[in-house]
CSV table of C-alpha atoms and ligand atoms in Angstrom, one decimal:
chain,number,residue,atom,x,y,z
A,1,UNK,CA,45.1,176.2,-49.1
A,2,UNK,CA,45.1,177.0,-45.5
A,3,UNK,CA,42.1,179.1,-44.3
A,4,UNK,CA,42.9,182.4,-43.0
A,5,UNK,CA,42.7,182.9,-39.5
A,6,UNK,CA,40.0,185.3,-38.4
A,7,UNK,CA,39.4,187.5,-35.4
A,8,UNK,CA,37.6,185.9,-32.6
A,9,UNK,CA,33.6,186.3,-32.9
A,10,UNK,CA,32.8,189.6,-31.2
A,11,UNK,CA,36.1,191.0,-30.9
A,12,UNK,CA,36.6,193.7,-33.6
A,13,UNK,CA,39.7,195.5,-35.1
A,14,UNK,CA,39.7,199.3,-35.2
A,15,UNK,CA,41.0,200.0,-38.8
A,16,UNK,CA,43.1,203.1,-39.5
A,17,UNK,CA,40.0,204.9,-41.3
A,18,UNK,CA,38.2,204.5,-37.9
A,19,UNK,CA,40.8,205.4,-35.5
A,20,UNK,CA,40.5,209.4,-35.9
A,21,UNK,CA,37.1,209.0,-34.5
A,22,UNK,CA,38.4,207.0,-31.6
A,23,UNK,CA,41.2,209.4,-30.9
A,24,UNK,CA,38.7,212.5,-31.1
A,25,UNK,CA,36.6,210.9,-28.6
A,26,UNK,CA,39.5,209.8,-26.2
A,27,UNK,CA,41.2,213.3,-26.5
A,28,UNK,CA,37.9,214.8,-25.4
A,29,UNK,CA,37.2,212.2,-22.6
A,30,UNK,CA,40.9,213.1,-21.1
A,31,UNK,CA,40.0,216.9,-21.6
A,32,UNK,CA,36.8,216.6,-19.6
A,33,UNK,CA,38.2,214.4,-16.8
A,34,UNK,CA,41.2,216.9,-16.8
A,35,UNK,CA,38.9,219.6,-16.2
A,36,UNK,CA,37.5,218.0,-13.1
A,37,UNK,CA,41.0,217.1,-11.8
A,38,UNK,CA,40.5,213.2,-12.3
A,39,UNK,CA,43.8,210.9,-12.2
A,40,UNK,CA,44.4,208.0,-14.6
A,41,UNK,CA,45.0,204.6,-13.4
A,42,UNK,CA,46.3,201.6,-15.5
A,43,UNK,CA,45.4,198.2,-14.3
A,44,UNK,CA,46.1,194.7,-15.5
A,45,UNK,CA,43.5,193.1,-18.2
A,46,UNK,CA,43.7,189.8,-16.2
A,47,UNK,CA,42.6,189.2,-12.5
A,48,UNK,CA,42.3,186.3,-10.2
A,49,UNK,CA,38.6,184.9,-10.8
A,50,UNK,CA,37.9,185.1,-7.1
A,51,UNK,CA,37.9,189.1,-7.2
A,52,UNK,CA,35.0,189.3,-9.7
A,53,UNK,CA,33.1,186.5,-8.0
A,54,UNK,CA,33.4,188.3,-4.7
A,55,UNK,CA,32.7,191.7,-6.0
A,56,UNK,CA,30.3,191.6,-8.9
A,57,UNK,CA,28.4,188.6,-7.2
A,58,UNK,CA,27.9,185.0,-8.0
A,59,UNK,CA,24.2,185.3,-9.2
A,60,UNK,CA,25.0,188.1,-11.8
A,61,UNK,CA,24.9,187.7,-15.4
A,62,UNK,CA,28.4,188.3,-15.8
A,63,UNK,CA,29.7,185.8,-13.2
A,64,UNK,CA,27.2,183.2,-14.0
A,65,UNK,CA,27.8,183.2,-17.8
A,66,UNK,CA,29.9,185.8,-19.2
A,67,UNK,CA,33.3,185.4,-17.9
A,68,UNK,CA,36.5,184.5,-20.0
A,69,UNK,CA,37.9,182.3,-17.2
A,70,UNK,CA,40.9,180.0,-17.5
A,71,UNK,CA,43.6,178.1,-15.5
A,72,UNK,CA,46.8,179.6,-16.0
A,73,UNK,CA,50.0,177.2,-16.0
A,74,UNK,CA,50.0,177.0,-12.3
A,75,UNK,CA,46.5,175.9,-12.0
A,76,UNK,CA,45.3,179.4,-10.8
A,77,UNK,CA,42.0,180.6,-12.1
A,78,UNK,CA,42.2,184.0,-13.9
A,79,UNK,CA,39.5,185.8,-15.6
A,80,UNK,CA,39.9,188.4,-18.2
A,81,UNK,CA,38.3,191.6,-16.7
A,82,UNK,CA,34.6,191.9,-17.5
A,83,UNK,CA,34.5,195.5,-16.2
A,84,UNK,CA,37.0,197.7,-14.2
A,85,UNK,CA,35.4,198.7,-10.9
A,86,UNK,CA,36.7,195.4,-9.1
A,87,UNK,CA,40.3,195.8,-10.4
A,88,UNK,CA,40.4,199.5,-9.5
A,89,UNK,CA,39.4,198.8,-6.1
A,90,UNK,CA,41.8,196.0,-5.6
A,91,UNK,CA,44.5,198.0,-7.0
A,92,UNK,CA,43.9,200.8,-4.6
A,93,UNK,CA,43.4,198.5,-1.6
A,94,UNK,CA,46.5,196.6,-2.3
A,95,UNK,CA,48.6,199.8,-2.5
A,96,UNK,CA,47.0,201.6,0.6
A,97,UNK,CA,45.2,204.5,-1.1
A,98,UNK,CA,42.3,204.3,0.7
A,99,UNK,CA,43.5,205.2,4.2
A,100,UNK,CA,42.1,208.4,5.0
A,101,UNK,CA,42.4,209.7,1.5
A,102,UNK,CA,40.0,210.8,-1.3
A,103,UNK,CA,40.5,209.7,-5.0
A,104,UNK,CA,39.1,210.6,-8.3
A,105,UNK,CA,40.3,208.0,-10.7
A,106,UNK,CA,39.7,206.9,-14.3
A,107,UNK,CA,40.9,204.2,-16.6
A,108,UNK,CA,40.2,203.4,-20.1
A,109,UNK,CA,40.5,199.9,-21.8
A,110,UNK,CA,39.3,196.7,-23.1
A,111,UNK,CA,36.7,194.6,-21.3
A,112,UNK,CA,35.8,191.0,-21.8
A,113,UNK,CA,32.4,189.3,-21.6
A,114,UNK,CA,31.0,186.2,-23.5
A,115,UNK,CA,27.7,187.7,-24.6
A,116,UNK,CA,25.8,187.0,-27.8
A,117,UNK,CA,27.4,189.4,-30.3
A,118,UNK,CA,25.0,192.1,-31.9
A,119,UNK,CA,25.1,195.7,-32.7
A,120,UNK,CA,26.3,197.5,-29.6
A,121,UNK,CA,27.1,194.4,-27.7
A,122,UNK,CA,30.5,192.8,-28.5
A,123,UNK,CA,32.8,190.2,-26.6
A,124,UNK,CA,35.6,192.7,-26.4
A,125,UNK,CA,34.5,196.2,-25.8
A,126,UNK,CA,36.1,199.4,-24.5
A,127,UNK,CA,35.0,201.2,-21.2
A,128,UNK,CA,35.9,204.6,-19.8
A,129,UNK,CA,35.7,203.8,-16.0
A,130,UNK,CA,35.4,206.7,-13.6
A,131,UNK,CA,35.8,205.8,-9.8
A,132,UNK,CA,35.9,207.9,-6.7
A,133,UNK,CA,36.7,206.9,-3.3
A,134,UNK,CA,36.4,208.3,0.3
A,135,UNK,CA,33.5,210.8,-0.4
A,136,UNK,CA,29.8,210.0,1.3
A,137,UNK,CA,28.0,213.3,0.2
A,138,UNK,CA,25.8,213.7,-2.7
A,139,UNK,CA,27.9,216.4,-4.3
A,140,UNK,CA,30.3,213.5,-5.6
A,141,UNK,CA,27.4,211.7,-7.1
A,142,UNK,CA,26.3,214.7,-8.7
A,143,UNK,CA,29.6,215.8,-10.0
A,144,UNK,CA,29.9,212.4,-12.0
A,145,UNK,CA,26.6,213.5,-13.6
A,146,UNK,CA,28.0,216.8,-14.3
A,147,UNK,CA,31.2,215.6,-16.0
A,148,UNK,CA,29.2,213.3,-18.2
A,149,UNK,CA,26.7,216.2,-19.0
A,150,UNK,CA,29.9,218.2,-20.0
A,151,UNK,CA,31.2,215.3,-22.2
A,152,UNK,CA,28.0,215.0,-24.2
A,153,UNK,CA,27.9,218.6,-25.0
A,154,UNK,CA,31.5,218.7,-25.9
A,155,UNK,CA,31.0,215.8,-28.3
A,156,UNK,CA,27.8,217.5,-29.7
A,157,UNK,CA,25.5,214.8,-28.5
A,158,UNK,CA,23.8,216.1,-25.5
A,159,UNK,CA,20.4,215.9,-27.2
A,160,UNK,CA,20.7,212.2,-27.9
A,161,UNK,CA,21.0,211.0,-24.2
A,162,UNK,CA,18.9,211.4,-21.1
A,163,UNK,CA,19.6,210.9,-17.6
A,164,UNK,CA,17.7,208.2,-15.5
A,165,UNK,CA,18.1,208.2,-11.8
A,166,UNK,CA,17.1,205.8,-9.0
A,167,UNK,CA,18.1,205.1,-5.3
A,168,UNK,CA,18.6,201.6,-4.2
A,169,UNK,CA,18.8,202.5,-0.7
A,170,UNK,CA,21.0,200.7,1.9
A,171,UNK,CA,21.7,197.0,2.0
A,172,UNK,CA,19.1,196.6,5.0
A,173,UNK,CA,16.4,198.6,3.2
A,174,UNK,CA,17.0,196.6,0.0
A,175,UNK,CA,16.7,193.4,2.0
A,176,UNK,CA,13.1,194.4,3.2
A,177,UNK,CA,12.2,195.4,0.0
A,178,UNK,CA,13.4,192.3,-1.4
A,179,UNK,CA,11.2,189.9,0.7
A,180,UNK,CA,8.1,192.1,-0.2
A,181,UNK,CA,9.1,191.9,-3.7
A,182,UNK,CA,9.6,188.1,-3.6
A,183,UNK,CA,6.2,188.0,-2.0
A,184,UNK,CA,4.7,189.9,-4.7
A,185,UNK,CA,6.0,187.8,-7.5
A,186,UNK,CA,5.3,184.7,-6.1
A,187,UNK,CA,1.5,185.9,-6.0
A,188,UNK,CA,2.1,186.3,-10.1
A,189,UNK,CA,4.1,183.0,-10.8
A,190,UNK,CA,2.0,182.4,-14.0
A,191,UNK,CA,3.1,185.7,-15.4
A,192,UNK,CA,7.0,185.2,-15.1
A,193,UNK,CA,9.2,183.8,-17.7
A,194,UNK,CA,11.7,181.2,-17.2
A,195,UNK,CA,14.5,183.8,-16.6
A,196,UNK,CA,12.5,185.6,-13.9
A,197,UNK,CA,11.4,182.2,-12.2
A,198,UNK,CA,15.1,181.5,-11.8
A,199,UNK,CA,16.0,185.1,-10.5
A,200,UNK,CA,13.3,185.1,-8.1
A,201,UNK,CA,15.5,182.6,-6.2
A,202,UNK,CA,18.8,184.3,-6.9
A,203,UNK,CA,18.4,188.2,-7.8
A,204,UNK,CA,14.9,189.1,-7.8
A,205,UNK,CA,15.5,192.8,-8.3
A,206,UNK,CA,16.9,191.9,-11.5
A,207,UNK,CA,13.5,190.8,-12.5
A,208,UNK,CA,12.5,194.6,-12.5
A,209,UNK,CA,15.2,195.0,-15.5
A,210,UNK,CA,13.5,192.5,-17.7
A,211,UNK,CA,13.5,193.4,-21.4
A,212,UNK,CA,10.6,190.9,-22.0
A,213,UNK,CA,7.7,193.0,-23.0
A,214,UNK,CA,5.2,190.1,-21.9
A,215,UNK,CA,6.2,190.9,-18.3
A,216,UNK,CA,5.6,194.7,-18.7
A,217,UNK,CA,2.4,194.8,-16.5
A,218,UNK,CA,3.4,192.5,-14.0
A,219,UNK,CA,6.6,194.6,-13.3
A,220,UNK,CA,4.6,197.9,-13.5
A,221,UNK,CA,2.5,196.7,-10.6
A,222,UNK,CA,5.2,195.5,-8.3
A,223,UNK,CA,6.1,197.4,-5.2
A,224,UNK,CA,8.4,200.5,-5.6
A,225,UNK,CA,11.9,200.4,-3.7
A,226,UNK,CA,11.5,204.2,-3.2
A,227,UNK,CA,8.9,203.5,-0.9
A,228,UNK,CA,11.2,201.3,1.3
A,229,UNK,CA,13.8,204.0,1.6
A,230,UNK,CA,14.8,205.2,5.0
A,231,UNK,CA,15.5,208.9,5.8
A,232,UNK,CA,19.0,209.1,5.2
A,233,UNK,CA,18.7,207.5,1.7
A,234,UNK,CA,15.8,209.6,0.7
A,235,UNK,CA,17.7,212.7,1.8
A,236,UNK,CA,20.9,211.4,-0.2
A,237,UNK,CA,18.7,211.2,-3.1
A,238,UNK,CA,16.9,214.7,-2.8
A,239,UNK,CA,20.4,216.4,-2.3
A,240,UNK,CA,21.4,215.1,-5.6
A,241,UNK,CA,18.3,216.0,-7.5
A,242,UNK,CA,18.5,219.5,-5.9
A,243,UNK,CA,21.9,220.1,-7.3
A,244,UNK,CA,21.0,219.0,-10.6
A,245,UNK,CA,18.0,220.9,-10.7
A,246,UNK,CA,20.1,223.9,-9.6
A,247,UNK,CA,22.4,223.2,-12.5
A,248,UNK,CA,19.7,222.7,-15.0
A,249,UNK,CA,20.3,219.1,-15.7
A,250,UNK,CA,17.1,217.4,-16.4
A,251,UNK,CA,16.7,213.5,-15.2
A,252,UNK,CA,13.8,211.1,-14.9
A,253,UNK,CA,13.4,209.1,-11.8
A,254,UNK,CA,13.1,205.5,-13.2
A,255,UNK,CA,12.2,203.2,-10.1
A,256,UNK,CA,12.8,200.0,-12.3
A,257,UNK,CA,16.5,201.2,-12.6
A,258,UNK,CA,18.3,198.3,-10.5
A,259,UNK,CA,21.8,197.7,-12.4
A,260,UNK,CA,23.1,194.5,-13.0
A,261,UNK,CA,25.6,194.5,-10.3
A,262,UNK,CA,25.2,193.6,-6.7
A,263,UNK,CA,27.5,196.1,-5.2
A,264,UNK,CA,25.5,199.2,-5.6
A,265,UNK,CA,23.9,201.1,-2.7
A,266,UNK,CA,21.7,204.4,-2.8
A,267,UNK,CA,22.5,206.3,-6.1
A,268,UNK,CA,22.3,204.6,-9.4
A,269,UNK,CA,21.9,206.2,-12.9
A,270,UNK,CA,22.0,205.5,-16.6
A,271,UNK,CA,22.4,207.6,-19.7
A,272,UNK,CA,20.3,206.3,-22.2
A,273,UNK,CA,19.7,206.9,-25.8
A,274,UNK,CA,16.9,205.9,-28.2
A,275,UNK,CA,19.1,206.1,-31.3
A,276,UNK,CA,21.0,202.7,-30.7
A,277,UNK,CA,17.8,200.2,-30.6
A,278,UNK,CA,17.9,198.0,-27.8
A,279,UNK,CA,21.4,198.5,-26.8
A,280,UNK,CA,20.6,201.9,-25.3
A,281,UNK,CA,22.5,202.5,-22.1
A,282,UNK,CA,25.6,204.3,-23.0
A,283,UNK,CA,26.8,204.9,-19.6
A,284,UNK,CA,26.0,203.5,-16.2
A,285,UNK,CA,26.8,203.9,-12.7
A,286,UNK,CA,26.2,204.7,-9.1
A,287,UNK,CA,27.3,204.4,-5.5
A,288,UNK,CA,28.6,201.2,-4.0
A,289,UNK,CA,29.7,201.9,-0.5
A,290,UNK,CA,29.5,198.4,0.5
A,291,UNK,CA,31.9,196.8,-1.9
A,292,UNK,CA,35.3,198.1,-0.3
A,293,UNK,CA,34.4,196.4,3.0
A,294,UNK,CA,33.2,193.1,1.0
A,295,UNK,CA,36.6,193.2,-0.5
A,296,UNK,CA,38.5,193.2,2.8
A,297,UNK,CA,38.8,197.0,3.2
A,298,UNK,CA,37.7,199.3,5.9
A,299,UNK,CA,34.2,200.9,5.6
A,300,UNK,CA,34.5,203.6,3.1
A,301,UNK,CA,32.5,205.3,0.3
A,302,UNK,CA,32.7,204.8,-3.5
A,303,UNK,CA,30.9,206.1,-6.3
A,304,UNK,CA,31.6,205.5,-9.9
A,305,UNK,CA,30.5,204.6,-13.4
A,306,UNK,CA,31.4,203.2,-16.8
A,307,UNK,CA,30.6,204.2,-20.2
A,308,UNK,CA,30.8,201.8,-23.3
A,309,UNK,CA,32.9,203.4,-26.1
A,310,UNK,CA,31.6,201.5,-29.0
A,311,UNK,CA,28.2,203.0,-28.0
A,312,UNK,CA,29.4,206.3,-27.7
A,313,UNK,CA,31.0,206.1,-31.1
A,314,UNK,CA,27.8,204.9,-32.7
A,315,UNK,CA,26.0,207.8,-31.2
A,316,UNK,CA,28.7,210.3,-32.7
A,317,UNK,CA,28.5,208.3,-35.9
A,318,UNK,CA,24.9,209.6,-36.3
A,319,UNK,CA,26.5,213.2,-36.4
A,320,UNK,CA,27.5,214.8,-39.6
A,321,UNK,CA,29.7,217.8,-38.5
A,322,UNK,CA,32.5,216.3,-36.8
A,323,UNK,CA,35.9,217.4,-38.0
A,324,UNK,CA,38.2,214.6,-37.7
A,325,UNK,CA,41.8,215.4,-38.2
A,326,UNK,CA,43.8,213.4,-41.0
A,327,UNK,CA,46.9,211.7,-40.0
A,328,UNK,CA,48.7,213.5,-42.8
A,329,UNK,CA,49.0,217.3,-43.1
A,330,UNK,CA,51.4,217.5,-45.9
A,331,UNK,CA,52.9,214.9,-48.3
A,332,UNK,CA,56.0,214.9,-49.9
A,333,UNK,CA,56.4,214.0,-53.6
A,334,UNK,CA,59.9,212.9,-54.6
A,335,UNK,CA,60.5,212.0,-58.4
A,336,UNK,CA,64.2,211.2,-59.4
A,337,UNK,CA,67.3,210.0,-57.6
A,338,UNK,CA,68.6,213.4,-56.4
A,339,UNK,CA,65.1,214.5,-55.5
A,340,UNK,CA,64.7,211.1,-53.4
A,341,UNK,CA,67.8,211.8,-51.6
A,342,UNK,CA,67.3,215.4,-50.9
A,343,UNK,CA,63.8,214.9,-50.0
A,344,UNK,CA,64.5,212.7,-47.1
A,345,UNK,CA,67.1,215.4,-45.7
A,346,UNK,CA,64.5,218.1,-46.2
A,347,UNK,CA,61.7,216.2,-44.7
A,348,UNK,CA,63.9,215.8,-41.3
A,349,UNK,CA,64.8,219.6,-41.5
A,350,UNK,CA,60.9,220.3,-41.6
A,351,UNK,CA,60.2,217.8,-38.8
A,352,UNK,CA,62.8,219.8,-36.7
A,353,UNK,CA,61.3,223.3,-37.6
A,354,UNK,CA,57.6,222.4,-37.6
A,355,UNK,CA,57.4,219.7,-34.9
A,356,UNK,CA,53.6,219.3,-34.7
A,357,UNK,CA,53.2,218.9,-38.5
A,358,UNK,CA,52.2,215.5,-39.8
A,359,UNK,CA,54.4,214.9,-42.9
A,360,UNK,CA,54.4,211.8,-44.9
A,361,UNK,CA,57.2,211.2,-47.3
A,362,UNK,CA,56.3,209.1,-50.5
A,363,UNK,CA,58.4,205.9,-50.5
A,364,UNK,CA,58.7,203.4,-53.1
A,365,UNK,CA,58.9,205.6,-56.1
A,366,UNK,CA,56.4,206.2,-58.6
A,367,UNK,CA,55.3,208.7,-61.6
A,368,UNK,CA,54.4,212.3,-60.5
A,369,UNK,CA,50.8,211.1,-61.5
A,370,UNK,CA,50.8,208.2,-59.1
A,371,UNK,CA,52.3,209.9,-56.3
A,372,UNK,CA,49.8,212.8,-56.5
A,373,UNK,CA,47.2,210.1,-56.2
A,374,UNK,CA,48.7,208.9,-53.1
A,375,UNK,CA,49.0,212.4,-51.8
A,376,UNK,CA,45.4,212.9,-52.4
A,377,UNK,CA,44.3,209.6,-50.7
A,378,UNK,CA,46.5,210.4,-47.7
A,379,UNK,CA,44.3,213.0,-46.7
A,380,UNK,CA,46.9,215.7,-46.9
A,381,UNK,CA,46.2,219.3,-47.4
A,382,UNK,CA,49.3,220.0,-49.2
A,383,UNK,CA,52.0,218.4,-51.5
A,384,UNK,CA,55.5,219.4,-51.3
A,385,UNK,CA,57.0,218.3,-54.8
A,386,UNK,CA,60.6,217.6,-55.5
A,387,UNK,CA,61.7,216.7,-59.1
A,388,UNK,CA,65.2,216.3,-60.0
A,389,UNK,CA,65.1,219.9,-61.6
A,390,UNK,CA,64.1,221.3,-58.6
A,391,UNK,CA,66.5,219.2,-56.4
A,392,UNK,CA,69.3,220.5,-58.6
A,393,UNK,CA,68.5,224.0,-57.6
A,394,UNK,CA,67.8,223.4,-54.2
A,395,UNK,CA,64.2,224.2,-54.6
A,396,UNK,CA,60.8,222.8,-54.1
A,397,UNK,CA,57.2,223.4,-55.3
A,398,UNK,CA,54.2,223.5,-52.9
A,399,UNK,CA,50.6,222.5,-54.2
A,400,UNK,CA,47.3,222.7,-52.3
A,401,UNK,CA,45.3,219.5,-52.8
A,402,UNK,CA,42.3,220.7,-51.5
A,403,UNK,CA,41.4,223.8,-53.5
A,404,UNK,CA,42.5,225.1,-56.8
A,405,UNK,CA,45.5,227.5,-55.8
A,406,UNK,CA,48.3,227.9,-58.3
A,407,UNK,CA,51.1,225.6,-57.5
A,408,UNK,CA,53.9,227.8,-55.7
A,409,UNK,CA,57.0,227.0,-57.7
A,410,UNK,CA,60.9,227.8,-57.3
A,411,UNK,CA,60.7,228.1,-53.4
A,412,UNK,CA,63.8,227.5,-51.4
A,413,UNK,CA,63.3,225.1,-48.7
A,414,UNK,CA,63.3,227.9,-46.0
A,415,UNK,CA,60.7,229.5,-48.0
A,416,UNK,CA,58.6,226.7,-48.1
A,417,UNK,CA,58.9,226.0,-44.4
A,418,UNK,CA,57.8,229.5,-43.8
A,419,UNK,CA,55.0,229.0,-46.3
A,420,UNK,CA,53.8,226.0,-44.3
A,421,UNK,CA,54.0,227.9,-41.0
A,422,UNK,CA,52.1,231.0,-42.3
A,423,UNK,CA,49.4,228.6,-43.6
A,424,UNK,CA,48.8,227.2,-40.1
A,425,UNK,CA,50.6,224.0,-40.3
A,426,UNK,CA,52.2,224.2,-37.1
B,1,LIG,P1,23.7,195.9,-20.7
B,1,LIG,O1,22.5,196.1,-19.7
B,1,LIG,O2,23.7,196.6,-21.9
B,1,LIG,O3,24.2,194.5,-21.0
B,1,LIG,P2,25.3,196.1,-18.4
B,1,LIG,O4,24.6,196.4,-17.2
B,1,LIG,O5,25.9,194.8,-18.6
B,1,LIG,O6,24.8,196.7,-19.7
B,1,LIG,P3,27.7,197.7,-17.2
B,1,LIG,O7,28.4,196.5,-16.8
B,1,LIG,O8,27.2,198.5,-16.5
B,1,LIG,O9,26.7,197.2,-18.5
B,1,LIG,O10,28.5,198.3,-18.4
B,1,LIG,C1,28.5,199.9,-18.5
B,1,LIG,C2,28.5,200.3,-19.9
B,1,LIG,O11,29.3,199.3,-20.7
B,1,LIG,C3,27.1,199.9,-20.8
B,1,LIG,O12,26.2,200.8,-20.4
B,1,LIG,C4,27.6,199.5,-22.0
B,1,LIG,O13,27.6,201.0,-22.7
B,1,LIG,C5,28.8,199.1,-22.2
B,1,LIG,N1,28.7,197.7,-22.3
B,1,LIG,C6,28.5,196.8,-21.4
B,1,LIG,N2,28.6,195.4,-21.9
B,1,LIG,C7,28.9,195.6,-23.2
B,1,LIG,C8,29.1,194.8,-24.3
B,1,LIG,N3,29.1,193.6,-24.3
B,1,LIG,N4,29.6,195.4,-25.5
B,1,LIG,C9,29.6,196.7,-25.7
B,1,LIG,N5,29.3,197.5,-24.6
B,1,LIG,C10,28.9,197.3,-23.3
B,2,LIG,MG1,25.3,193.2,-19.6
């Protein structure tokens, strides 16, 4: 017998029993973005490889070893998007959306990275990406933080995440710091691991981001980027913290927060949790003013973030009081030939009269007993019951599936519809 084909490692199905939680999160995300006046943009999953190389940076983990890159039939090198910032900016440049305009955009979808799969780290994962363009001031950086603060609260997980903030300064300021940092690490080569020795040549700031406990002290004693920031960068950072203080949003300054991507400038932030083991960053972002020029646009401003949906859901799963809606409100039981025929017609009438009701009709026959079992399993609150006797009289019965109330018998179809509306099924 042939082996069954299985999904690709690190790429997961979301089964029907899991989708209510996804939908609940997605709906809340949309509502919060709506409350701040953000617009959705939909982007291709595949882009030219060059786009990611140029924007994310050749010496980042993503471009060095995580991209799904392939030649298409024309021989062009394409890549499954590992993140959305590059594609979003590409689209906005291509369609001229950045000329004297401001934008507040979001996208939602699958991203692809060839990483070692583990809890909270997958090869296909979903992100909400939020990107804003054309705004230089610290207020928009703060708005992105406020927006997430509101979402955490709405989802009931505010106390499970905390905000860490840093500033990476301008590219010039970072350049000076980089030299000093390299000097420092060169004086401590014996304490660097293999990864860090490599990064010392390519991307020394990333050494600060190491997860290797053995390097804790050498990193702790490294010079701090904050000390190299110029007046303007410092003021920008200060202004953000003032807004956050004013609105009562706590944060921690984390001078080791450098982010994996090259394109950040000034503000960087992460929302982190202690509840998901080592995959503790749920949402991360910052300002990346330099990237627009790097991709061929006129100098402009950009701030954004991305949130990992699987990590968000893992956090939500630690709650026990989320009320998820069942895909079915009412289940129709039909036993007998006339009942089956009449039931289908009645179901369409119900759907006309109560358009928001989720009504599932039993198909494929079965005894009352087996149909009741299916009704119960469907998650429905109510069963509408049609046997041939009822059908003969044009009547139905209604039974609650979730409490012990008496079955309501001998109802006309119209009465049944009124009953459902009265009981809030609309
Ligand atoms: P990490 O340090 O965990 O690898 P990253 O810096 O690579 O994260 P970003 O590129 O900033 O992550 O992506 C933003 C968010 O997307 C992360 O904070 C995380 O929630 C999520 N994310 C990133 N990579 C993965 C992955 N492989 N699987 C699941 N979620 C991911
Ligand atoms: Mg990563």
